[in-house]
mmCIF file of C-alpha atoms in Angstrom:
data_model
loop_
_atom_site.group_PDB
_atom_site.id
_atom_site.type_symbol
_atom_site.label_atom_id
_atom_site.label_comp_id
_atom_site.label_asym_id
_atom_site.label_seq_id
_atom_site.Cartn_x
_atom_site.Cartn_y
_atom_site.Cartn_z
ATOM 1 C CA MET A 20 -70.212 -117.020 116.086
ATOM 2 C CA THR A 21 -71.835 -114.539 118.571
ATOM 3 C CA THR A 22 -72.665 -116.131 121.850
ATOM 4 C CA GLU A 23 -75.819 -114.717 123.405
ATOM 5 C CA ARG A 24 -76.166 -114.747 127.223
ATOM 6 C CA ILE A 25 -79.561 -114.540 129.091
ATOM 7 C CA ILE A 26 -79.981 -114.188 132.835
ATOM 8 C CA ILE A 27 -82.544 -116.295 134.719
ATOM 9 C CA GLU A 28 -83.243 -114.172 137.880
ATOM 10 C CA ASP A 29 -85.745 -116.521 139.593
ATOM 11 C CA LYS A 30 -83.964 -119.827 139.371
ATOM 12 C CA GLU A 31 -86.589 -121.818 141.330
ATOM 13 C CA ASN A 32 -89.366 -120.546 139.078
ATOM 14 C CA PRO A 33 -87.802 -119.737 135.704
ATOM 15 C CA LYS A 34 -90.064 -117.924 133.282
ATOM 16 C CA GLU A 35 -91.096 -120.100 130.258
ATOM 17 C CA GLU A 36 -90.806 -117.057 127.994
ATOM 18 C CA LEU A 37 -87.132 -116.651 128.744
ATOM 19 C CA LEU A 38 -86.427 -120.362 127.931
ATOM 20 C CA LYS A 39 -88.307 -120.621 124.629
ATOM 21 C CA LYS A 40 -85.398 -119.383 122.495
ATOM 22 C CA PRO A 41 -82.713 -121.642 124.100
ATOM 23 C CA ALA A 42 -85.128 -124.561 123.829
ATOM 24 C CA GLU A 43 -85.563 -123.860 120.165
ATOM 25 C CA ILE A 44 -81.821 -123.719 119.655
ATOM 26 C CA LEU A 45 -81.459 -127.098 121.239
ATOM 27 C CA ARG A 46 -84.389 -128.665 119.290
ATOM 28 C CA THR A 47 -82.979 -127.519 116.023
ATOM 29 C CA GLY A 48 -79.265 -128.638 116.428
ATOM 30 C CA GLY A 49 -77.578 -125.645 118.225
ATOM 31 C CA LEU A 50 -75.458 -125.483 121.507
ATOM 32 C CA VAL A 51 -76.774 -123.970 124.602
ATOM 33 C CA ALA A 52 -74.925 -123.901 127.980
ATOM 34 C CA PHE A 53 -77.206 -124.088 131.035
ATOM 35 C CA PRO A 54 -76.942 -124.688 134.807
ATOM 36 C CA THR A 55 -77.504 -127.970 136.489
ATOM 37 C CA GLU A 56 -77.193 -128.722 140.240
ATOM 38 C CA THR A 57 -73.716 -130.264 139.538
ATOM 39 C CA VAL A 58 -71.970 -127.999 137.069
ATOM 40 C CA TYR A 59 -72.953 -126.054 133.960
ATOM 41 C CA GLY A 60 -73.631 -128.328 130.937
ATOM 42 C CA LEU A 61 -73.071 -127.784 127.302
ATOM 43 C CA GLY A 62 -76.300 -128.981 125.698
ATOM 44 C CA ALA A 63 -77.269 -130.304 122.259
ATOM 45 C CA ASN A 64 -80.045 -132.488 120.928
ATOM 46 C CA ALA A 65 -78.919 -135.965 121.953
ATOM 47 C CA LEU A 66 -80.788 -137.568 119.065
ATOM 48 C CA ASN A 67 -79.024 -135.418 116.438
ATOM 49 C CA GLU A 68 -75.649 -136.801 115.573
ATOM 50 C CA ALA A 69 -74.496 -133.689 113.915
ATOM 51 C CA ALA A 70 -75.451 -131.565 117.035
ATOM 52 C CA ALA A 71 -73.570 -134.024 119.296
ATOM 53 C CA GLY A 72 -70.555 -133.503 116.958
ATOM 54 C CA LYS A 73 -70.735 -129.771 117.643
ATOM 55 C CA ILE A 74 -70.220 -130.455 121.368
ATOM 56 C CA TYR A 75 -67.071 -132.385 120.640
ATOM 57 C CA ALA A 76 -65.807 -129.663 118.435
ATOM 58 C CA ALA A 77 -66.515 -126.707 120.886
ATOM 59 C CA LYS A 78 -64.957 -128.499 123.726
ATOM 60 C CA GLY A 79 -62.018 -130.118 121.915
ATOM 61 C CA ARG A 80 -63.328 -133.365 123.469
ATOM 62 C CA PRO A 81 -62.054 -136.796 122.117
ATOM 63 C CA SER A 82 -64.841 -138.420 120.061
ATOM 64 C CA ASP A 83 -64.736 -141.788 122.061
ATOM 65 C CA ASN A 84 -65.691 -139.884 125.287
ATOM 66 C CA PRO A 85 -69.458 -140.546 125.736
ATOM 67 C CA LEU A 86 -71.930 -137.844 126.544
ATOM 68 C CA ILE A 87 -74.761 -137.944 128.996
ATOM 69 C CA ALA A 88 -78.348 -137.584 127.802
ATOM 70 C CA HIS A 89 -80.384 -135.418 130.151
ATOM 71 C CA ILE A 90 -84.219 -135.961 130.349
ATOM 72 C CA GLY A 91 -86.892 -133.855 131.950
ATOM 73 C CA ASP A 92 -89.320 -136.739 133.029
ATOM 74 C CA PHE A 93 -89.502 -140.396 133.829
ATOM 75 C CA ASP A 94 -91.405 -141.077 130.730
ATOM 76 C CA ASP A 95 -88.614 -139.720 128.528
ATOM 77 C CA LEU A 96 -86.335 -142.703 129.554
ATOM 78 C CA PRO A 97 -88.004 -145.830 127.769
ATOM 79 C CA PRO A 98 -87.546 -144.671 124.264
ATOM 80 C CA LEU A 99 -83.700 -144.232 124.737
ATOM 81 C CA VAL A 100 -83.022 -147.650 126.227
ATOM 82 C CA LEU A 101 -83.524 -151.360 125.505
ATOM 83 C CA GLU A 102 -84.304 -152.285 129.039
ATOM 84 C CA ILE A 103 -84.190 -150.951 132.643
ATOM 85 C CA PRO A 104 -82.711 -153.498 134.857
ATOM 86 C CA GLU A 105 -84.099 -153.793 138.468
ATOM 87 C CA ALA A 106 -81.047 -152.170 140.081
ATOM 88 C CA GLY A 107 -81.585 -149.160 137.731
ATOM 89 C CA LYS A 108 -85.259 -148.891 138.773
ATOM 90 C CA LYS A 109 -84.385 -148.832 142.420
ATOM 91 C CA LEU A 110 -81.849 -146.077 141.893
ATOM 92 C CA MET A 111 -84.074 -143.930 139.709
ATOM 93 C CA GLU A 112 -86.721 -144.116 142.266
ATOM 94 C CA ALA A 113 -84.380 -143.167 145.166
ATOM 95 C CA PHE A 114 -82.244 -140.530 143.383
ATOM 96 C CA TRP A 115 -84.053 -139.040 140.337
ATOM 97 C CA PRO A 116 -84.296 -136.111 139.767
ATOM 98 C CA GLY A 117 -80.815 -135.531 141.128
ATOM 99 C CA PRO A 118 -76.928 -135.854 140.584
ATOM 100 C CA LEU A 119 -77.045 -139.518 139.456
ATOM 101 C CA THR A 120 -76.347 -140.787 135.924
ATOM 102 C CA LEU A 121 -77.317 -144.365 135.023
ATOM 103 C CA VAL A 122 -75.893 -146.342 132.097
ATOM 104 C CA PHE A 123 -78.457 -148.539 130.208
ATOM 105 C CA PRO A 124 -78.326 -150.645 126.965
ATOM 106 C CA LYS A 125 -79.096 -147.947 124.328
ATOM 107 C CA SER A 126 -82.071 -148.205 121.875
ATOM 108 C CA GLY A 127 -81.610 -147.576 118.205
ATOM 109 C CA LEU A 128 -83.009 -144.042 118.633
ATOM 110 C CA VAL A 129 -79.711 -142.925 120.234
ATOM 111 C CA PRO A 130 -76.937 -142.326 117.702
ATOM 112 C CA TYR A 131 -73.388 -143.676 118.277
ATOM 113 C CA GLY A 132 -72.146 -140.097 118.005
ATOM 114 C CA THR A 133 -73.843 -139.295 121.308
ATOM 115 C CA THR A 134 -72.472 -142.510 123.148
ATOM 116 C CA GLY A 135 -68.896 -142.385 121.930
ATOM 117 C CA GLY A 136 -69.491 -145.486 119.864
ATOM 118 C CA LEU A 137 -70.850 -147.662 122.732
ATOM 119 C CA ASP A 138 -74.017 -149.790 122.758
ATOM 120 C CA THR A 139 -74.919 -148.107 126.054
ATOM 121 C CA VAL A 140 -76.276 -144.647 126.867
ATOM 122 C CA ALA A 141 -75.788 -142.521 129.967
ATOM 123 C CA VAL A 142 -78.817 -140.850 131.157
ATOM 124 C CA ARG A 143 -79.621 -138.311 133.933
ATOM 125 C CA MET A 144 -82.687 -136.338 135.237
ATOM 126 C CA PRO A 145 -81.249 -133.231 136.680
ATOM 127 C CA ALA A 146 -83.015 -131.675 139.708
ATOM 128 C CA ASP A 147 -82.148 -127.981 138.804
ATOM 129 C CA PRO A 148 -85.410 -126.222 138.021
ATOM 130 C CA VAL A 149 -83.852 -124.215 134.943
ATOM 131 C CA ALA A 150 -82.313 -127.350 133.507
ATOM 132 C CA ARG A 151 -85.557 -129.408 133.708
ATOM 133 C CA ALA A 152 -87.708 -126.623 132.454
ATOM 134 C CA LEU A 153 -85.350 -126.104 129.486
ATOM 135 C CA ILE A 154 -85.196 -129.739 128.616
ATOM 136 C CA ARG A 155 -89.013 -130.072 128.766
ATOM 137 C CA LEU A 156 -89.476 -127.105 126.440
ATOM 138 C CA ALA A 157 -86.926 -128.435 124.030
ATOM 139 C CA GLY A 158 -88.925 -131.646 123.786
ATOM 140 C CA VAL A 159 -85.688 -133.745 123.176
ATOM 141 C CA PRO A 160 -83.155 -135.426 125.379
ATOM 142 C CA VAL A 161 -80.241 -133.072 125.837
ATOM 143 C CA ALA A 162 -76.657 -134.334 125.581
ATOM 144 C CA ALA A 163 -74.660 -132.171 128.045
ATOM 145 C CA PRO A 164 -71.139 -132.576 129.172
ATOM 146 C CA SER A 165 -69.573 -129.856 131.315
ATOM 147 C CA ALA A 166 -69.476 -126.557 129.470
ATOM 148 C CA ASN A 167 -65.727 -126.060 129.461
ATOM 149 C CA THR A 168 -62.750 -126.605 127.269
ATOM 150 C CA SER A 169 -61.973 -130.379 127.591
ATOM 151 C CA GLY A 170 -59.511 -131.037 130.332
ATOM 152 C CA ARG A 171 -60.044 -127.694 132.154
ATOM 153 C CA PRO A 172 -61.782 -127.399 135.601
ATOM 154 C CA SER A 173 -65.570 -127.696 135.074
ATOM 155 C CA PRO A 174 -67.637 -124.443 135.140
ATOM 156 C CA THR A 175 -69.780 -123.792 138.276
ATOM 157 C CA THR A 176 -70.872 -120.227 137.053
ATOM 158 C CA ALA A 177 -71.944 -118.722 133.768
ATOM 159 C CA ASP A 178 -68.683 -116.634 133.852
ATOM 160 C CA HIS A 179 -66.608 -119.859 133.809
ATOM 161 C CA VAL A 180 -68.562 -120.863 130.685
ATOM 162 C CA TRP A 181 -68.105 -117.449 129.097
ATOM 163 C CA GLN A 182 -64.280 -117.733 129.660
ATOM 164 C CA ASP A 183 -64.138 -121.147 127.634
ATOM 165 C CA MET A 184 -67.169 -120.981 125.284
ATOM 166 C CA ASN A 185 -67.687 -117.415 124.291
ATOM 167 C CA GLY A 186 -67.753 -117.400 120.339
ATOM 168 C CA LYS A 187 -68.048 -121.229 120.186
ATOM 169 C CA ILE A 188 -71.714 -121.793 121.074
ATOM 170 C CA ASP A 189 -75.070 -120.142 120.501
ATOM 171 C CA MET A 190 -76.187 -119.243 123.956
ATOM 172 C CA ILE A 191 -75.452 -119.358 127.697
ATOM 173 C CA VAL A 192 -78.381 -119.541 130.065
ATOM 174 C CA ASP A 193 -77.104 -117.829 133.314
ATOM 175 C CA GLY A 194 -78.770 -119.325 136.406
ATOM 176 C CA GLY A 195 -76.259 -118.166 138.902
ATOM 177 C CA ALA A 196 -73.735 -120.410 140.782
ATOM 178 C CA VAL A 197 -74.460 -124.158 140.988
ATOM 179 C CA GLY A 198 -75.198 -125.952 144.198
ATOM 180 C CA ILE A 199 -73.077 -129.111 144.379
ATOM 181 C CA GLY A 200 -69.999 -128.228 142.324
ATOM 182 C CA VAL A 201 -68.818 -131.728 141.128
ATOM 183 C CA GLU A 202 -70.211 -133.814 138.352
ATOM 184 C CA SER A 203 -72.909 -136.442 138.891
ATOM 185 C CA THR A 204 -72.286 -139.916 140.141
ATOM 186 C CA ILE A 205 -72.238 -142.443 137.304
ATOM 187 C CA ILE A 206 -73.389 -145.987 137.700
ATOM 188 C CA ASP A 207 -73.223 -148.739 135.013
ATOM 189 C CA ALA A 208 -76.672 -150.403 135.402
ATOM 190 C CA SER A 209 -76.528 -152.130 132.072
ATOM 191 C CA GLY A 210 -75.130 -155.494 133.294
ATOM 192 C CA ALA A 211 -75.987 -158.070 136.031
ATOM 193 C CA GLU A 212 -74.217 -156.107 138.756
ATOM 194 C CA PRO A 213 -74.121 -152.275 138.930
ATOM 195 C CA VAL A 214 -70.669 -150.722 139.061
ATOM 196 C CA ILE A 215 -69.761 -147.154 140.022
ATOM 197 C CA LEU A 216 -67.894 -145.531 136.999
ATOM 198 C CA ARG A 217 -67.541 -142.045 138.600
ATOM 199 C CA PRO A 218 -68.105 -140.917 142.240
ATOM 200 C CA GLY A 219 -70.203 -137.892 143.017
ATOM 201 C CA ALA A 220 -72.652 -136.460 145.484
ATOM 202 C CA ILE A 221 -74.723 -139.693 145.385
ATOM 203 C CA THR A 222 -72.108 -141.588 147.356
ATOM 204 C CA ARG A 223 -71.132 -145.202 147.252
ATOM 205 C CA GLU A 224 -72.496 -145.543 150.674
ATOM 206 C CA MET A 225 -75.853 -144.170 149.681
ATOM 207 C CA VAL A 226 -76.062 -146.394 146.545
ATOM 208 C CA SER A 227 -75.189 -149.512 148.628
ATOM 209 C CA ALA A 228 -77.920 -148.676 151.195
ATOM 210 C CA VAL A 229 -80.620 -148.424 148.453
ATOM 211 C CA LEU A 230 -79.494 -151.767 146.749
ATOM 212 C CA GLY A 231 -78.756 -153.615 150.001
ATOM 213 C CA LYS A 232 -75.248 -154.630 149.055
ATOM 214 C CA GLU A 233 -71.843 -153.209 148.469
ATOM 215 C CA VAL A 234 -71.496 -151.655 145.078
ATOM 216 C CA PRO A 235 -68.053 -151.890 143.616
ATOM 217 C CA LEU A 236 -66.003 -149.163 141.993
ATOM 218 C CA ASP A 237 -64.792 -149.578 138.511
ATOM 219 C CA PRO A 238 -61.044 -150.435 138.636
ATOM 220 C CA ALA A 239 -60.214 -147.381 136.573
ATOM 221 C CA ILE A 240 -61.282 -145.171 139.542
ATOM 222 C CA ILE A 241 -58.648 -146.780 141.759
ATOM 223 C CA SER A 242 -55.796 -147.886 139.495
ATOM 224 C CA GLY A 243 -55.052 -144.622 137.699
ATOM 225 C CA PRO A 244 -55.054 -143.549 133.984
ATOM 226 C CA MET A 245 -56.725 -145.811 131.428
ATOM 227 C CA LYS A 246 -54.735 -147.303 128.543
ATOM 228 C CA ALA A 247 -54.822 -145.571 125.222
ATOM 229 C CA ASP A 248 -56.583 -148.377 123.568
ATOM 230 C CA VAL A 249 -59.352 -148.759 126.149
ATOM 231 C CA ARG A 250 -62.732 -147.148 125.201
ATOM 232 C CA PRO A 251 -64.098 -145.392 128.362
ATOM 233 C CA LYS A 252 -67.538 -146.423 129.606
ATOM 234 C CA ALA A 253 -68.400 -142.944 130.910
ATOM 235 C CA PRO A 254 -67.238 -139.330 130.829
ATOM 236 C CA GLY A 255 -64.222 -138.589 133.091
ATOM 237 C CA MET A 256 -62.702 -142.062 133.017
ATOM 238 C CA LYS A 257 -59.997 -141.960 130.481
ATOM 239 C CA TYR A 258 -58.604 -138.442 129.717
ATOM 240 C CA LYS A 259 -56.992 -135.815 131.842
ATOM 241 C CA HIS A 260 -59.812 -133.747 133.351
ATOM 242 C CA TYR A 261 -60.451 -130.878 135.652
ATOM 243 C CA ALA A 262 -56.864 -129.611 135.398
ATOM 244 C CA PRO A 263 -55.580 -126.002 136.118
ATOM 245 C CA LYS A 264 -52.900 -124.669 133.931
ATOM 246 C CA ALA A 265 -50.333 -124.942 136.669
ATOM 247 C CA GLU A 266 -48.658 -128.206 137.856
ATOM 248 C CA LEU A 267 -50.723 -129.480 140.678
ATOM 249 C CA THR A 268 -49.289 -131.948 143.363
ATOM 250 C CA LEU A 269 -51.486 -133.508 146.056
ATOM 251 C CA VAL A 270 -49.667 -134.028 149.319
ATOM 252 C CA GLU A 271 -51.141 -136.820 151.489
ATOM 253 C CA GLY A 272 -50.450 -137.681 155.107
ATOM 254 C CA ASP A 273 -51.198 -136.401 158.694
ATOM 255 C CA ALA A 274 -52.051 -132.776 158.957
ATOM 256 C CA GLU A 275 -48.774 -131.641 160.465
ATOM 257 C CA SER A 276 -46.591 -133.602 157.969
ATOM 258 C CA VAL A 277 -48.679 -132.287 155.009
ATOM 259 C CA ALA A 278 -48.435 -128.625 156.181
ATOM 260 C CA GLY A 279 -44.692 -128.904 156.747
ATOM 261 C CA THR A 280 -44.071 -130.507 153.432
ATOM 262 C CA ILE A 281 -46.138 -128.052 151.457
ATOM 263 C CA ASN A 282 -44.520 -125.065 153.329
ATOM 264 C CA ARG A 283 -41.050 -126.463 152.376
ATOM 265 C CA LEU A 284 -41.823 -127.053 148.821
ATOM 266 C CA ALA A 285 -43.569 -123.777 148.503
ATOM 267 C CA GLU A 286 -40.490 -122.022 149.905
ATOM 268 C CA GLU A 287 -38.273 -123.722 147.445
ATOM 269 C CA LYS A 288 -40.404 -122.869 144.375
ATOM 270 C CA LEU A 289 -40.794 -119.261 145.489
ATOM 271 C CA ALA A 290 -37.001 -118.963 145.838
ATOM 272 C CA GLN A 291 -36.740 -120.182 142.283
ATOM 273 C CA GLY A 292 -39.090 -117.380 141.120
ATOM 274 C CA PHE A 293 -42.274 -119.390 140.608
ATOM 275 C CA ARG A 294 -45.774 -118.291 141.488
ATOM 276 C CA VAL A 295 -47.044 -120.733 144.042
ATOM 277 C CA GLY A 296 -50.576 -121.564 144.983
ATOM 278 C CA ILE A 297 -51.624 -123.562 148.117
ATOM 279 C CA ILE A 298 -54.963 -125.206 148.564
ATOM 280 C CA CYS A 299 -56.033 -125.882 152.081
ATOM 281 C CA THR A 300 -59.157 -125.771 154.358
ATOM 282 C CA GLU A 301 -60.592 -123.419 157.046
ATOM 283 C CA GLU A 302 -59.204 -125.756 159.684
ATOM 284 C CA THR A 303 -55.635 -125.637 158.319
ATOM 285 C CA LYS A 304 -55.115 -122.257 156.572
ATOM 286 C CA GLU A 305 -53.266 -120.720 159.521
ATOM 287 C CA LYS A 306 -50.507 -123.334 159.036
ATOM 288 C CA TYR A 307 -49.372 -121.579 155.758
ATOM 289 C CA HIS A 308 -47.498 -118.383 155.491
ATOM 290 C CA GLU A 309 -46.097 -117.926 151.931
ATOM 291 C CA GLY A 310 -47.617 -118.179 148.428
ATOM 292 C CA MET A 311 -51.199 -117.640 147.283
ATOM 293 C CA ILE A 312 -53.222 -119.512 149.893
ATOM 294 C CA ARG A 313 -56.785 -120.447 149.210
ATOM 295 C CA SER A 314 -59.210 -122.458 151.397
ATOM 296 C CA MET A 315 -61.647 -124.743 149.583
ATOM 297 C CA GLY A 316 -63.958 -124.912 152.531
ATOM 298 C CA MET A 317 -64.410 -126.899 155.863
ATOM 299 C CA ARG A 318 -63.368 -130.573 156.350
ATOM 300 C CA ALA A 319 -66.256 -130.791 158.737
ATOM 301 C CA ARG A 320 -68.571 -129.936 155.836
ATOM 302 C CA GLU A 321 -67.223 -131.728 152.761
ATOM 303 C CA GLU A 322 -70.134 -130.226 150.605
ATOM 304 C CA THR A 323 -68.322 -126.837 150.940
ATOM 305 C CA ILE A 324 -65.051 -128.230 149.490
ATOM 306 C CA ALA A 325 -66.924 -129.824 146.563
ATOM 307 C CA HIS A 326 -68.788 -126.626 145.929
ATOM 308 C CA ASN A 327 -65.544 -124.469 145.756
ATOM 309 C CA LEU A 328 -63.143 -127.031 144.160
ATOM 310 C CA TYR A 329 -63.340 -125.893 140.604
ATOM 311 C CA GLY A 330 -63.763 -122.239 141.426
ATOM 312 C CA VAL A 331 -60.398 -122.418 143.321
ATOM 313 C CA LEU A 332 -58.579 -124.194 140.482
ATOM 314 C CA ARG A 333 -59.862 -121.560 137.984
ATOM 315 C CA GLU A 334 -58.903 -118.656 140.380
ATOM 316 C CA PHE A 335 -55.326 -120.000 140.328
ATOM 317 C CA ASP A 336 -55.472 -119.943 136.396
ATOM 318 C CA ASP A 337 -56.502 -116.176 136.719
ATOM 319 C CA LEU A 338 -53.669 -115.591 139.228
ATOM 320 C CA GLU A 339 -51.257 -117.173 136.667
ATOM 321 C CA ALA A 340 -49.847 -119.695 139.282
ATOM 322 C CA ASP A 341 -46.958 -121.837 138.057
ATOM 323 C CA VAL A 342 -47.313 -124.579 140.568
ATOM 324 C CA ILE A 343 -49.977 -125.652 143.045
ATOM 325 C CA PHE A 344 -49.682 -127.688 146.155
ATOM 326 C CA SER A 345 -52.882 -129.089 147.652
ATOM 327 C CA GLU A 346 -53.852 -130.987 150.806
ATOM 328 C CA SER A 347 -55.554 -134.339 150.285
ATOM 329 C CA PHE A 348 -58.937 -135.267 151.699
ATOM 330 C CA SER A 349 -60.812 -138.315 152.931
ATOM 331 C CA ARG A 350 -61.669 -140.867 150.480
ATOM 332 C CA ASP A 351 -65.101 -141.798 152.079
ATOM 333 C CA HIS A 352 -68.553 -140.432 151.354
ATOM 334 C CA LEU A 353 -68.365 -137.105 149.247
ATOM 335 C CA GLY A 354 -64.473 -137.183 149.907
ATOM 336 C CA GLN A 355 -64.312 -139.921 147.294
ATOM 337 C CA ALA A 356 -65.612 -137.558 144.580
ATOM 338 C CA ILE A 357 -63.427 -134.719 145.795
ATOM 339 C CA MET A 358 -60.299 -136.898 145.662
ATOM 340 C CA ASN A 359 -61.235 -138.377 142.158
ATOM 341 C CA ARG A 360 -61.423 -134.914 140.655
ATOM 342 C CA LEU A 361 -58.213 -133.582 142.454
ATOM 343 C CA THR A 362 -56.313 -136.721 141.543
ATOM 344 C CA LYS A 363 -57.098 -136.405 137.843
ATOM 345 C CA ALA A 364 -56.463 -132.642 138.017
ATOM 346 C CA ALA A 365 -53.036 -133.498 139.390
ATOM 347 C CA GLY A 366 -52.342 -136.085 136.622
ATOM 348 C CA TYR A 367 -52.117 -138.722 139.493
ATOM 349 C CA HIS A 368 -49.184 -136.759 140.998
ATOM 350 C CA ILE A 369 -49.523 -137.531 144.716
ATOM 351 C CA LEU A 370 -46.861 -137.087 147.279
ATOM 352 C CA LYS A 371 -47.234 -139.340 150.381
ATOM 353 C CA VAL A 372 -45.519 -137.948 153.548
#
């Protein structure tokens, strides 16, 4: 398969003429990667079970890992769901369009091939102008997990998508670098009480403020890997995700202890002939002296860390790092999403010092 790539120069006001072809590909069962405000998505017609199957094949994604259906307008939601509980309505009003995915009881219109066999469907209305224009032109809800090989760091640029998907999909819509850099928050709104299934830029604190009560985290976020016989409720819950090729270790503790430990471990690995990567921040990078040192951003501005996270992990792949040692981050606000992604990327390998 030849993968075509088109460039959207004016991302805020994308020309409809440029999006007609990718919209037609989506509508008729093909695969198109496109930018959202979170990461690049790999899109297919969410109502076409065969098209959804192509996503799983292109990514090498387990078939029980559900897909998120992306919509362009509020009116697109009712046909996909059996009901919209009150909590879901409040969250839609507060955060759509935006980086929030809501899980509802699915209607018969949505095939089980899209939901990973579940009786619920995950739905998001992206804020990215290119994404919304493309979905509207397609005229169908668009299932779109991250446009990467399953398990790898998610793509935040079209070049990342090209690395993983060239020759496997029909088209890449290049809308430049994404804004946020980590996947959407996912909330299960299908039951009596909403539950956060995946943290993201819409933080637990923000959700709790809208609903007027503390919203719990699904135990899988806290306790570690899910058992093999458990069916995940949402993407990113069960399988290894976001991982670089190198072995990644998170080091957690006070700043001085963390830097001292990472420097010691790096020296040991370098002496053994390994290529060593170190992930730090602008505030701490002067503490490190050996290895390939990369800052992910500023602790004082967590959004910079989220924005650069996957790009740094992919850079270490390009640099052929053998091992990576990373500082840990706050688990509050956006830090919860950052640590969720890093913990999974490290296979839950955390060294506390």
